[in-house]
Coordinates of C-alpha atoms and ligand atoms in Angstrom, one line a residue:
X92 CA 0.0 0.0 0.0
X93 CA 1.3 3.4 -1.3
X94 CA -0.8 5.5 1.1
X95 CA 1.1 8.1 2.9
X96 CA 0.8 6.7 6.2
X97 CA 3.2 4.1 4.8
X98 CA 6.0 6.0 2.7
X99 CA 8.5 5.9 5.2
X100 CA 8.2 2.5 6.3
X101 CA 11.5 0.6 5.8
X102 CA 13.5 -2.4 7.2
X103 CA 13.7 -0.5 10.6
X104 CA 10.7 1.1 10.7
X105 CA 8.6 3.3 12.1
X106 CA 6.6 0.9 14.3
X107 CA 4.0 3.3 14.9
X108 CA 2.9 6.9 13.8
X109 CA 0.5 8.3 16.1
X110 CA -2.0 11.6 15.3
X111 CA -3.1 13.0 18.3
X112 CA -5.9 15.5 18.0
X113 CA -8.0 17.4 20.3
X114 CA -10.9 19.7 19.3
X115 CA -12.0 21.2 22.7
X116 CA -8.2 22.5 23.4
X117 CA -6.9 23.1 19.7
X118 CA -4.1 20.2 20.7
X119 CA -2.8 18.6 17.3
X120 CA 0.5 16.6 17.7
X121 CA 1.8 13.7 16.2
X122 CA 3.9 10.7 17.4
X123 CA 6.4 8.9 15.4
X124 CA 8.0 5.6 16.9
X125 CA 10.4 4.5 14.9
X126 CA 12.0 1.0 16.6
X127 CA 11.6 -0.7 19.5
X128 CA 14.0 -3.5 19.5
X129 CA 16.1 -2.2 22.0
X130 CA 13.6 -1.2 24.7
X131 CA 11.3 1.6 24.8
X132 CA 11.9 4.6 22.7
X133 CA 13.4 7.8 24.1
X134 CA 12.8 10.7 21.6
X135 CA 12.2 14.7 22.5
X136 CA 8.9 16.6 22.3
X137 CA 8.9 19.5 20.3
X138 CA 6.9 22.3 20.2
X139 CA 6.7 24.7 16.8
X140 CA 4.5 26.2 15.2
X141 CA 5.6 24.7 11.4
X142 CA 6.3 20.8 12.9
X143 CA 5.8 17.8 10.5
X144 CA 5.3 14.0 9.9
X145 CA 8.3 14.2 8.4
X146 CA 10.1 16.5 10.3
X147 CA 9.2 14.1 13.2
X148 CA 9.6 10.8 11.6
X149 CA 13.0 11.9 10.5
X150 CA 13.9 12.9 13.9
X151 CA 12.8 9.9 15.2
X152 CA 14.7 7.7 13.2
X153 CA 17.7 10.0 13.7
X154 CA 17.1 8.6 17.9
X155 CA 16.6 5.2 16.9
X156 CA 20.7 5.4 15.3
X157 CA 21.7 7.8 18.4
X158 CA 20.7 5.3 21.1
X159 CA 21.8 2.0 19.4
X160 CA 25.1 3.5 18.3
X161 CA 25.4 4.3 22.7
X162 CA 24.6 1.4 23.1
X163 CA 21.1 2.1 25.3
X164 CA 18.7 -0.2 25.7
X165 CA 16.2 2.3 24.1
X166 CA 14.8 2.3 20.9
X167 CA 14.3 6.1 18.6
X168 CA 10.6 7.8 18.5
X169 CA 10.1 11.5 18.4
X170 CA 7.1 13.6 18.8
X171 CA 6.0 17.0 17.6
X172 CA 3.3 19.9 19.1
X173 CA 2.2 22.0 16.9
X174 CA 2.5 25.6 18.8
X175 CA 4.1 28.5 19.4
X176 CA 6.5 27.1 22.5
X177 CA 6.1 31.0 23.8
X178 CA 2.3 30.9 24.4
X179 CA 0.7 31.7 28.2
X180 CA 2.7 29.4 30.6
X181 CA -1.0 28.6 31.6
X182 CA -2.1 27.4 28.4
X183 CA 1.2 25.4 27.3
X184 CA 0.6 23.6 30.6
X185 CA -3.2 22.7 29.6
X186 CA -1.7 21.8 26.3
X187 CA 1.3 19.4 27.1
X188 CA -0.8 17.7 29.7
X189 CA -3.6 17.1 27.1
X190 CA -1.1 15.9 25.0
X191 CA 0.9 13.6 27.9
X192 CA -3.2 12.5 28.4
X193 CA -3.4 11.2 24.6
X194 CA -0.3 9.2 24.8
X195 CA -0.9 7.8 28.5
X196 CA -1.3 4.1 26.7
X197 CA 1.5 4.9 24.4
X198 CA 3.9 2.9 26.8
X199 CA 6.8 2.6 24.1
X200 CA 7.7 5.9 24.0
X201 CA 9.3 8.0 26.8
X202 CA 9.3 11.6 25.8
X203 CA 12.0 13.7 26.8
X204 CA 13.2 17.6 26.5
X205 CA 13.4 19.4 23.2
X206 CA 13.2 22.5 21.3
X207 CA 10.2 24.7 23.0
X208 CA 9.7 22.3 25.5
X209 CA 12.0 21.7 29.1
X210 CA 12.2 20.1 32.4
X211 CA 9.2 21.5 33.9
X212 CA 7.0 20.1 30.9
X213 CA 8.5 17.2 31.1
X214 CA 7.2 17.1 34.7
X215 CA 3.7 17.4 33.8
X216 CA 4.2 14.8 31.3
X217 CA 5.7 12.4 33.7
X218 CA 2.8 13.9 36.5
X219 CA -0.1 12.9 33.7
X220 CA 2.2 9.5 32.8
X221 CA 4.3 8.6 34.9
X222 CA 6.6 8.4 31.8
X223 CA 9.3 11.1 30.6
X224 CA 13.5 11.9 31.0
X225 CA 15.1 15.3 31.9
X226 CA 13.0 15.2 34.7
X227 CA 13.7 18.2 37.4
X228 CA 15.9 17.2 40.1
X229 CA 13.0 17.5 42.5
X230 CA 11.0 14.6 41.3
X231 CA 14.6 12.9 40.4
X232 CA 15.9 14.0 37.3
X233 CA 19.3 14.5 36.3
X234 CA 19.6 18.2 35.2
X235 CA 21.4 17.5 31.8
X236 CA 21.8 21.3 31.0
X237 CA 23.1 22.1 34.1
X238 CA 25.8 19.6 34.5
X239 CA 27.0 19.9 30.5
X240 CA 26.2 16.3 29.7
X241 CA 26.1 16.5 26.1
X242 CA 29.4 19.1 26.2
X243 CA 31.2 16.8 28.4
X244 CA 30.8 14.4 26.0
X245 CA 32.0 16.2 23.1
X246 CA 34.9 16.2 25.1
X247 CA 35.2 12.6 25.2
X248 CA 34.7 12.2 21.5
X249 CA 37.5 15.2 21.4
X250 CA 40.2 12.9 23.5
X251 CA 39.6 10.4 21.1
X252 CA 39.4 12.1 18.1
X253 CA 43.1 13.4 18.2
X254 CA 44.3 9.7 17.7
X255 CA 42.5 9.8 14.0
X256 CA 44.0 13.1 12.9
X257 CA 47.0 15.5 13.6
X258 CA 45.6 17.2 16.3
X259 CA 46.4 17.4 20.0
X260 CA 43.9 18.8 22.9
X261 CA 46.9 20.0 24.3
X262 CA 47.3 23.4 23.3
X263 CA 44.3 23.2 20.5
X264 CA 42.8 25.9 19.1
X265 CA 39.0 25.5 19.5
X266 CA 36.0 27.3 17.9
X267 CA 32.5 27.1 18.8
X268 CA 29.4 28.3 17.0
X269 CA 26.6 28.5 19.0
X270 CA 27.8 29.6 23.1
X271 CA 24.6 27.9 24.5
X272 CA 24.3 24.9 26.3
X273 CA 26.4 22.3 24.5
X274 CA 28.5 24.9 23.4
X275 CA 29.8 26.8 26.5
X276 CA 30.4 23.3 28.6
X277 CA 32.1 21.5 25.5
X278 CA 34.4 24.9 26.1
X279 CA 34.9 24.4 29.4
X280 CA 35.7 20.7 29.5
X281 CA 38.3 21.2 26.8
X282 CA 39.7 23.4 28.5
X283 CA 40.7 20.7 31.2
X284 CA 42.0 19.2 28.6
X285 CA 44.4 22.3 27.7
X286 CA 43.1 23.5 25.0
X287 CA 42.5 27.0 23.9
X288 CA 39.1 28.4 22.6
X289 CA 39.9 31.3 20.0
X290 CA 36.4 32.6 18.9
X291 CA 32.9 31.9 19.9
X292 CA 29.5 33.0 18.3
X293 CA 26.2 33.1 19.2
X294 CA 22.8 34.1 17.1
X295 CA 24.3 37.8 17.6
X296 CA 27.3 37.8 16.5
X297 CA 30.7 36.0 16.8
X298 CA 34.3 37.2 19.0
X299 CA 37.7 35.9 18.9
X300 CA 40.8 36.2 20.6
X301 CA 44.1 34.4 18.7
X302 CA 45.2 34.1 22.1
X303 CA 42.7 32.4 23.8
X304 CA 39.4 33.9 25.3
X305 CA 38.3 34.0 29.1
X306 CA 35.7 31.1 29.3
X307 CA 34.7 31.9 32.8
X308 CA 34.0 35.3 31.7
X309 CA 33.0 35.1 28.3
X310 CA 30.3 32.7 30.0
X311 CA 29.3 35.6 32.7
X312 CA 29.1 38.0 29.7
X313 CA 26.3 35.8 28.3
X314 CA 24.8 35.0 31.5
X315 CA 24.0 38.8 32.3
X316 CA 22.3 38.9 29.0
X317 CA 24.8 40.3 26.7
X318 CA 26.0 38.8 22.7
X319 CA 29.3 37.3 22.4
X320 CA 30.2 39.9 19.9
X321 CA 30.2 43.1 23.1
X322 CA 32.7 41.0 25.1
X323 CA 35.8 43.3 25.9
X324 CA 38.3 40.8 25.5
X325 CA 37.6 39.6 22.0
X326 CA 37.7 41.3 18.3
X327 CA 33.8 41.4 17.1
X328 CA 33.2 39.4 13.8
X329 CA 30.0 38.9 11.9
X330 CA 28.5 35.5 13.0
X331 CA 28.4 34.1 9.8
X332 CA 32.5 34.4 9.8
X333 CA 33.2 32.1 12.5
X334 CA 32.8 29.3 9.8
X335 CA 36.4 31.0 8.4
X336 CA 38.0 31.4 12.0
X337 CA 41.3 29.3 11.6
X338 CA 41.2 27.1 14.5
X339 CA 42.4 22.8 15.2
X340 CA 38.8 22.0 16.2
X341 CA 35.7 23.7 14.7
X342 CA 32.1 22.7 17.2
X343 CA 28.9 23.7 15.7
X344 CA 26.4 23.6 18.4
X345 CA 23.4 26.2 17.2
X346 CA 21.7 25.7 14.4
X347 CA 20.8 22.2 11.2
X348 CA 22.9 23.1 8.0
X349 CA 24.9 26.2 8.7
X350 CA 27.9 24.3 6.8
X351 CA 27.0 23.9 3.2
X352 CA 28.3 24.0 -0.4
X353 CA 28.6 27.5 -0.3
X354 CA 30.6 28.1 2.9
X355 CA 32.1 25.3 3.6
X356 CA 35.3 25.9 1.9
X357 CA 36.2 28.6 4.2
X358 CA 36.4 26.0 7.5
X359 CA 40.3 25.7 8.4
X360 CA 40.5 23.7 11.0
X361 CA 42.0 19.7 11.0
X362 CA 38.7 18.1 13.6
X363 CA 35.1 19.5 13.2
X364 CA 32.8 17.5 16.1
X365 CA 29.1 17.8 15.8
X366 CA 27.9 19.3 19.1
X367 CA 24.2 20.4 17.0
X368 CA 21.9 18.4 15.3
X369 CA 22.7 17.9 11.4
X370 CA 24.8 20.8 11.4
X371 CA 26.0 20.5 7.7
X372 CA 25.1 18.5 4.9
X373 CA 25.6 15.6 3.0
X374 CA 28.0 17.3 0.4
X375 CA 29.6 19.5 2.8
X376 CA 30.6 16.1 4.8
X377 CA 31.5 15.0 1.6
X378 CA 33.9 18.0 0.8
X379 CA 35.2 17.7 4.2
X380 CA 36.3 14.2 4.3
X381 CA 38.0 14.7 0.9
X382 CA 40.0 17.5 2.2
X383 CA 41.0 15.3 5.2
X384 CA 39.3 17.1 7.8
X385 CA 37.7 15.1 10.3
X386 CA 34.2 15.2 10.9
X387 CA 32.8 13.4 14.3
X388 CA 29.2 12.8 13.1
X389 CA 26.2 14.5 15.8
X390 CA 24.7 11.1 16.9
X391 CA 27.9 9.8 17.6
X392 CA 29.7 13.3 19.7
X393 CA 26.5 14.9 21.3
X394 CA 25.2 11.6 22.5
X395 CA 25.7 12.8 26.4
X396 CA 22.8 14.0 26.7
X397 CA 20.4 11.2 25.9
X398 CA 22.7 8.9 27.4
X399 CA 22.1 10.7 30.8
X400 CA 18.1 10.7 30.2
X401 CA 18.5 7.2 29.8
X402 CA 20.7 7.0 33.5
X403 CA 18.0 9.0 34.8
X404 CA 15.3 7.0 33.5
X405 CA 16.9 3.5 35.0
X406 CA 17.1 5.1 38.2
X407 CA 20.9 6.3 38.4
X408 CA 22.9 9.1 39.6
X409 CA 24.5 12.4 38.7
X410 CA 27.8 10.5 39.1
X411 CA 26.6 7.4 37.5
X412 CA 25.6 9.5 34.1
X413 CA 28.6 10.9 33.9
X414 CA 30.5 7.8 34.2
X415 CA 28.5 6.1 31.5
X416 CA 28.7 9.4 28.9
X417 CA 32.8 8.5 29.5
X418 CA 32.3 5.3 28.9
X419 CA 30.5 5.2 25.6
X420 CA 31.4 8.0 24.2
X421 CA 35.3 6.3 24.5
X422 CA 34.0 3.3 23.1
X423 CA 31.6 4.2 20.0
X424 CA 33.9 7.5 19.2
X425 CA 36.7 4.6 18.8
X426 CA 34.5 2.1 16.8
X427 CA 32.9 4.3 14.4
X428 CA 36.6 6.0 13.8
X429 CA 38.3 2.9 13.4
X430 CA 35.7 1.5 11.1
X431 CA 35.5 4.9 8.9
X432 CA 39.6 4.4 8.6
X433 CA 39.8 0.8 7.7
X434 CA 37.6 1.0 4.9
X435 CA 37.8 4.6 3.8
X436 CA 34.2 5.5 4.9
X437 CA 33.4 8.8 5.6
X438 CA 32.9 8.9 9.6
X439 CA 29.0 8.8 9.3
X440 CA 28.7 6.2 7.3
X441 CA 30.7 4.1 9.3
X442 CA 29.0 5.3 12.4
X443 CA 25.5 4.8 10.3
X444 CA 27.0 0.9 10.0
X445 CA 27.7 0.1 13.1
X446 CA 24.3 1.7 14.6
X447 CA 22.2 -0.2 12.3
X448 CA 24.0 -3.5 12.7
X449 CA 22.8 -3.2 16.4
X450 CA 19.2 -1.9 15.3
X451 CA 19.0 -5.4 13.2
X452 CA 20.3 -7.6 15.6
X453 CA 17.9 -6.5 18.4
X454 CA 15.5 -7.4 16.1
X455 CA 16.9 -10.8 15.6
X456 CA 16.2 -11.3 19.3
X457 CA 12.8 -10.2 19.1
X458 CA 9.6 -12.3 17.8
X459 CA 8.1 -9.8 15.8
X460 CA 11.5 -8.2 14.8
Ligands
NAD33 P1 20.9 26.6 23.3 O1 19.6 27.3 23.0 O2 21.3 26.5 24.8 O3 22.1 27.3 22.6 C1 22.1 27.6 21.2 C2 23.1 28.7 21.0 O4 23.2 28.9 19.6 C3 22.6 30.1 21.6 O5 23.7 30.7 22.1 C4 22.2 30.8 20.3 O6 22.3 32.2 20.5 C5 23.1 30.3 19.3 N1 22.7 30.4 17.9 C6 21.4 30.3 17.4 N2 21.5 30.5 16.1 C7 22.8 30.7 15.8 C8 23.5 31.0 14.5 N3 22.8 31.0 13.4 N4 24.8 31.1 14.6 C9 25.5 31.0 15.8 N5 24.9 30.8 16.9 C10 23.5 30.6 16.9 O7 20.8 25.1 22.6 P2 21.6 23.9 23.0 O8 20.9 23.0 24.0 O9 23.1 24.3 23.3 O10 21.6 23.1 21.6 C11 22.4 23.4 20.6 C12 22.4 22.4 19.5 O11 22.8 21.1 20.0 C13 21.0 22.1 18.9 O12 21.2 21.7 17.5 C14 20.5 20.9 19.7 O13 19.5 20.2 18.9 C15 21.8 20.2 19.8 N6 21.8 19.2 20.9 C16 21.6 19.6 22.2 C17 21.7 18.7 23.3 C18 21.5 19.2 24.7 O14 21.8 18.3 25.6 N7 21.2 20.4 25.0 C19 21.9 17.4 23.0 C20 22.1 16.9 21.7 C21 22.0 17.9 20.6

């Protein structure tokens, strides 16, 4: 059967796409779980006003390769709210527990944090469900913001990284696009590692320093509310030029496809590691592994965050997540690496491999695949 419903359907999936709809509070969501194999599938909530089937089926699918390649016993799903995240605190609250309500039976997906939606929705989800990660640390969540999980693990993937090209942390020359979250922790914990962050930008502007920047304080800087691009220490450059900033390691961490055909010539750096989500695409990764740059692919280097949902969600600690982001982001870092060198794969598609190897043989062990 052709019918839409059906046109992603593939050998992994998606096991399930779900329209939720609600006349009486104008809820319309949708959904998507892609495989199961694993466990039950940990995928964000999302709240925009222009979501999609696809949009979410792709980001579903894109959680089903990020939690087998960390190994998790979790599957992929995803699910979208169509909304503008910025509505009345009251109503977004009537809204996300209708829509925690409509999936109440839904017991294969665990929805956790993502664009437009945070910790304290995911309270009311888990309050309506008794289901959902990034939980508030009052009702015993592991605040994955807060302690950098997803930067520290770029880190990881960082320590590793330097064995597969000519780059060591020691003394590298880091640039960051996009000081958020991921971005201003992935600073900070290469910077235990000795290296050097040389420009920074953020959706204002960029800065740079060729001798290194103040993180502490480029950090307070933001945190009182000010762009990257005011802060006294640094030169001011137009965002768009920290794609040209000459650096060792190059993390994007804002925005889907800010490295493309057009600009992606200009990177000068030996490492890029994908801190964002799809940051560039297909032929930029493909012009980047021809020049010999190295390109950490997202699902493998900002898996630290989903892999401390997934502490969280099997009842762990603080200490215990960031134990087990060390531990697999060594491990699948190394194995997608190693794979992309011995056969001359471009990183993702080796990392792509390896993660759907371990979709399949969960399936094997399953009765219905
Ligand atoms: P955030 O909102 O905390 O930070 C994003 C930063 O990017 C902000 O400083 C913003 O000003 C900046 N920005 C926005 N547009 C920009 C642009 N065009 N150029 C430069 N900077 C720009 O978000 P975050 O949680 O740090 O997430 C960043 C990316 O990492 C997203 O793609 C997200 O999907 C991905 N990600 C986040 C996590 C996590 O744990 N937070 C986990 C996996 C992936």
């Amino acid at each position: 059967m052709t019918d839409t419903m059906f046109r992603f359907c593939d050998d992994l999936g998606p096991t399930k796409i779900v329209h939720l709809y609600n006349p009486r509070l104008g809820l319309k969501g949708i959904v998507v779980v892609d495989n199961v194999a694993a466990g039950p599938a940990i995928g964000g909530t999302r709240m925009a006003p222009d979501v999609s089937v696809e949009e979410c089926f792709r980001l579903a699918r894109a959680m089903t390769f990020k939690n087998a390649a960390a190994g998790l016993a979790h599957g992929g799903a995803k699910s979208v709210i169509f909304g503008d995240p910025k509505m009345p605190v009251q109503k977004k609250e009537q809204t996300i527990r209708a829509f925690a309500c409509a999936i109440r039976d839904l017991t294969s997906y665990i929805p956790g944090p993502d664009m437009g939606t945070n910790e304290t929705a995911m309270a009311w989800i888990h309050d309506e469900t008794g289901r959902a990660v990034g939980l508030p640390r009052e009702i015993g969540g592991i605040p994955l913001d807060e302690i950098g999980a997803t930067g520290f693990g770029v880190a990881i993937a960082a320590e590793v990284a330097q064995n597969f090209c000519d780059v060591t942390l020691e003394g590298a020359r880091v640039v960051i696009q996009g000081f958020g979250s991921v971005g201003k922790h992935a600073a900070q914990f290469l910077a235990e590692r000795g290296a050097v962050l040389v420009g920074a930008s953020d959706s204002r502007g960029a800065t740079v320093h060729p001798d290194g920047l103040d993180i502490s304080a480029l950090i307070a800087h933001k945190d009182s509310g000010k762009p990257v691009a005011s802060f006294p220490q640094g030169t001011e450059l137009a965002g768009s030029d920290i794609v040209g900033v000459g650096c060792d390691i190059w993390i994007p961490a804002a925005r889907p496809d800010v490295v493309h055909k057009d600009n992606v010539d200009q990177l000068d750096c030996k490492l890029v590691l994908q801190g964002a989500n799809i940051p560039m695409t297909a032929e930029a990764e493909t012009t980047l592994h021809e020049r010999g740059i190295l390109s950490v692919p997202d699902f493998i280097a900002n898996a630290g965050g989903v892999i401390c949902a997934a502490v969280e969600y099997h009842g762990g600690t603080q200490a215990g997540a960031v134990a087990a982001i060390e531990e697999k982001l060594k491990l699948n870092t190394r194995e997608a690496l190693q794979l992309a060198r011995d056969n001359n794969l471009k990183p993702r598609e080796a990392a792509l491999r390896l993660a759907k190897a371990r979709v399949l043989q969960a399936m094997d062990l399953r009765r219905w695949g």
